[in-house]
Amino acid sequence: MPQERKMTNVLTLDVEDWYMDTDISTWELYEDRVVESTNKIIKLLNESDTKATFFILGYVAEHFPELVERIRDEDHEIATHGYSHTPITQQTPSEFEEDVLKSVGILEKITGDKVMGYRACQFTVMEETAWAIDVLKKNELPAGAVTIWSGLP
């Protein structure tokens, strides 16, 4: 009989490509590496019998739905990283809500499952953007994975 295993660590990953801190209108100019890189990570996780939460950009999900399906099929948790990787500091509350809901809609359509969390890009949940947590709560999106940066190294 297998022993019951206790979780001792939590592993989370952002699914985005290296250039996705640039303007979204330029993303089509770059060679995508996100599928290959993420598949390598999934292989390593499988080899160590480890599960993770993948915070997936809606843009990535929209362009590579088979990657989202693979993550789901490997029994990893799927969460959103927003659609466009725009820092919350550069969005109004309504723009933020639209960006998050667009991503959630894409992910839920692909997986058939409820998205289980949100992570802001570039650590942009801070005092001046705390309103974002209210937007997440309003839309019944768990905000437990929101990373808040103190501004200290």
Short mmCIF file of C-alpha atoms in Angstrom, two decimals:
data_model
loop_
_atom_site.label_atom_id
_atom_site.label_comp_id
_atom_site.label_asym_id
_atom_site.label_seq_id
_atom_site.Cartn_x
_atom_site.Cartn_y
_atom_site.Cartn_z
CA MET A 1 0.00 0.00 0.00
CA PRO A 2 1.49 3.37 -0.98
CA GLN A 3 2.38 5.78 1.78
CA GLU A 4 0.42 8.99 2.02
CA ARG A 5 2.62 11.85 0.89
CA LYS A 6 2.51 15.28 2.46
CA MET A 7 3.16 18.36 0.41
CA THR A 8 6.28 20.10 1.66
CA ASN A 9 6.77 22.66 -1.10
CA VAL A 10 4.67 24.62 -3.54
CA LEU A 11 5.98 25.18 -7.06
CA THR A 12 4.49 27.87 -9.28
CA LEU A 13 5.52 28.82 -12.79
CA ASP A 14 4.67 31.71 -15.09
CA VAL A 15 3.96 30.57 -18.65
CA GLU A 16 5.19 33.39 -20.86
CA ASP A 17 7.95 33.95 -23.38
CA TRP A 18 11.09 36.02 -22.84
CA TYR A 19 9.86 38.92 -24.98
CA MET A 20 6.48 39.32 -23.31
CA ASP A 21 7.61 42.35 -21.30
CA THR A 22 7.60 44.29 -24.57
CA ASP A 23 4.56 45.87 -26.23
CA ILE A 24 2.03 43.18 -27.20
CA SER A 25 1.76 44.64 -30.71
CA THR A 26 5.34 43.44 -31.39
CA TRP A 27 4.98 39.88 -30.10
CA GLU A 28 4.26 38.40 -33.53
CA LEU A 29 7.78 39.48 -34.59
CA TYR A 30 9.52 37.09 -32.19
CA GLU A 31 10.20 33.37 -32.37
CA ASP A 32 8.13 31.54 -29.79
CA ARG A 33 9.95 29.32 -27.32
CA VAL A 34 7.25 29.01 -24.68
CA VAL A 35 5.95 25.61 -25.84
CA GLU A 36 9.38 24.00 -26.03
CA SER A 37 10.49 25.50 -22.71
CA THR A 38 7.28 24.56 -20.88
CA ASN A 39 7.37 21.01 -22.26
CA LYS A 40 10.91 20.63 -20.87
CA ILE A 41 9.67 21.78 -17.46
CA ILE A 42 6.73 19.35 -17.59
CA LYS A 43 9.15 16.52 -18.42
CA LEU A 44 11.28 17.38 -15.38
CA LEU A 45 8.19 17.57 -13.17
CA ASN A 46 7.05 14.17 -14.41
CA GLU A 47 10.46 12.64 -13.73
CA SER A 48 10.28 13.81 -10.12
CA ASP A 49 6.55 13.06 -9.69
CA THR A 50 5.96 16.73 -8.90
CA LYS A 51 2.90 18.87 -9.53
CA ALA A 52 2.87 22.64 -9.98
CA THR A 53 0.60 25.59 -10.55
CA PHE A 54 1.05 27.13 -13.99
CA PHE A 55 0.13 30.83 -14.25
CA ILE A 56 -0.60 31.05 -17.97
CA LEU A 57 -0.87 34.23 -20.00
CA GLY A 58 -4.13 34.35 -21.91
CA TYR A 59 -2.20 35.31 -25.05
CA VAL A 60 -0.13 32.13 -24.74
CA ALA A 61 -3.26 30.03 -24.15
CA GLU A 62 -4.99 31.59 -27.15
CA HIS A 63 -2.04 30.87 -29.47
CA PHE A 64 -1.02 27.50 -28.01
CA PRO A 65 -4.15 25.77 -26.65
CA GLU A 66 -2.45 22.38 -26.97
CA LEU A 67 0.08 23.50 -24.35
CA VAL A 68 -2.72 24.35 -21.91
CA GLU A 69 -4.33 20.97 -22.64
CA ARG A 70 -1.05 19.20 -21.90
CA ILE A 71 -0.63 21.04 -18.60
CA ARG A 72 -4.19 20.07 -17.67
CA ASP A 73 -3.76 16.46 -18.86
CA GLU A 74 -0.66 16.13 -16.66
CA ASP A 75 -2.86 17.11 -13.66
CA HIS A 76 -1.18 20.41 -12.91
CA GLU A 77 -3.17 23.34 -11.57
CA ILE A 78 -4.00 26.08 -14.07
CA ALA A 79 -4.21 29.73 -13.08
CA THR A 80 -4.05 33.00 -15.00
CA HIS A 81 -1.26 35.51 -15.42
CA GLY A 82 -3.60 37.93 -17.19
CA TYR A 83 -3.93 38.20 -20.95
CA SER A 84 -1.41 40.81 -22.08
CA HIS A 85 1.25 40.89 -19.34
CA THR A 86 0.46 44.56 -18.74
CA PRO A 87 1.49 45.72 -15.25
CA ILE A 88 -1.49 46.60 -13.07
CA THR A 89 0.13 49.99 -12.50
CA GLN A 90 -0.52 50.75 -16.18
CA GLN A 91 -4.21 49.76 -16.10
CA THR A 92 -7.43 51.22 -14.79
CA PRO A 93 -9.65 48.92 -12.72
CA SER A 94 -11.91 48.31 -15.74
CA GLU A 95 -8.94 47.59 -18.05
CA PHE A 96 -7.53 45.19 -15.46
CA GLU A 97 -10.86 43.40 -15.10
CA GLU A 98 -11.21 43.08 -18.88
CA ASP A 99 -7.65 41.72 -19.22
CA VAL A 100 -8.12 39.14 -16.46
CA LEU A 101 -11.56 38.02 -17.62
CA LYS A 102 -10.35 37.65 -21.21
CA SER A 103 -7.60 35.33 -20.00
CA VAL A 104 -9.91 33.39 -17.68
CA GLY A 105 -12.43 32.91 -20.50
CA ILE A 106 -9.77 31.50 -22.84
CA LEU A 107 -8.33 29.17 -20.20
CA GLU A 108 -11.73 27.89 -19.05
CA LYS A 109 -12.86 27.29 -22.64
CA ILE A 110 -9.75 25.19 -23.32
CA THR A 111 -9.76 23.21 -20.08
CA GLY A 112 -13.42 23.06 -19.15
CA ASP A 113 -12.27 23.79 -15.59
CA LYS A 114 -12.49 26.84 -13.35
CA VAL A 115 -9.31 28.91 -13.21
CA MET A 116 -7.87 28.63 -9.72
CA GLY A 117 -5.90 31.82 -9.19
CA TYR A 118 -4.18 34.90 -10.53
CA ARG A 119 -0.63 36.22 -10.44
CA ALA A 120 0.15 39.80 -11.40
CA CYS A 121 2.93 40.50 -13.84
CA GLN A 122 6.03 42.28 -12.57
CA PHE A 123 4.93 42.21 -8.91
CA THR A 124 2.51 45.10 -9.51
CA VAL A 125 0.06 44.44 -6.70
CA MET A 126 1.07 47.07 -4.19
CA GLU A 127 -0.58 49.71 -2.06
CA GLU A 128 -1.59 51.89 -5.01
CA THR A 129 -3.05 48.93 -6.92
CA ALA A 130 -4.71 47.13 -4.01
CA TRP A 131 -8.02 47.73 -5.82
CA ALA A 132 -7.02 44.80 -8.06
CA ILE A 133 -7.73 42.37 -5.21
CA ASP A 134 -11.30 43.69 -5.02
CA VAL A 135 -11.68 43.13 -8.78
CA LEU A 136 -10.49 39.53 -8.38
CA LYS A 137 -12.86 38.92 -5.47
CA LYS A 138 -15.77 40.47 -7.39
CA ASN A 139 -15.15 37.94 -10.16
CA GLU A 140 -14.74 35.04 -7.71
CA LEU A 141 -11.13 34.51 -8.67
CA PRO A 142 -8.96 33.38 -5.76
CA ALA A 143 -6.46 36.10 -5.00
CA GLY A 144 -4.30 33.94 -2.74
CA ALA A 145 -1.53 33.70 -5.30
CA VAL A 146 -1.17 37.44 -5.71
CA THR A 147 2.43 38.42 -5.05
CA ILE A 148 2.89 41.75 -3.31
CA TRP A 149 6.27 43.41 -3.66
CA SER A 150 7.59 45.40 -0.72
CA GLY A 151 10.00 47.37 -2.87
CA LEU A 152 12.95 45.94 -0.97
CA PRO A 153 15.56 43.68 -2.57
#
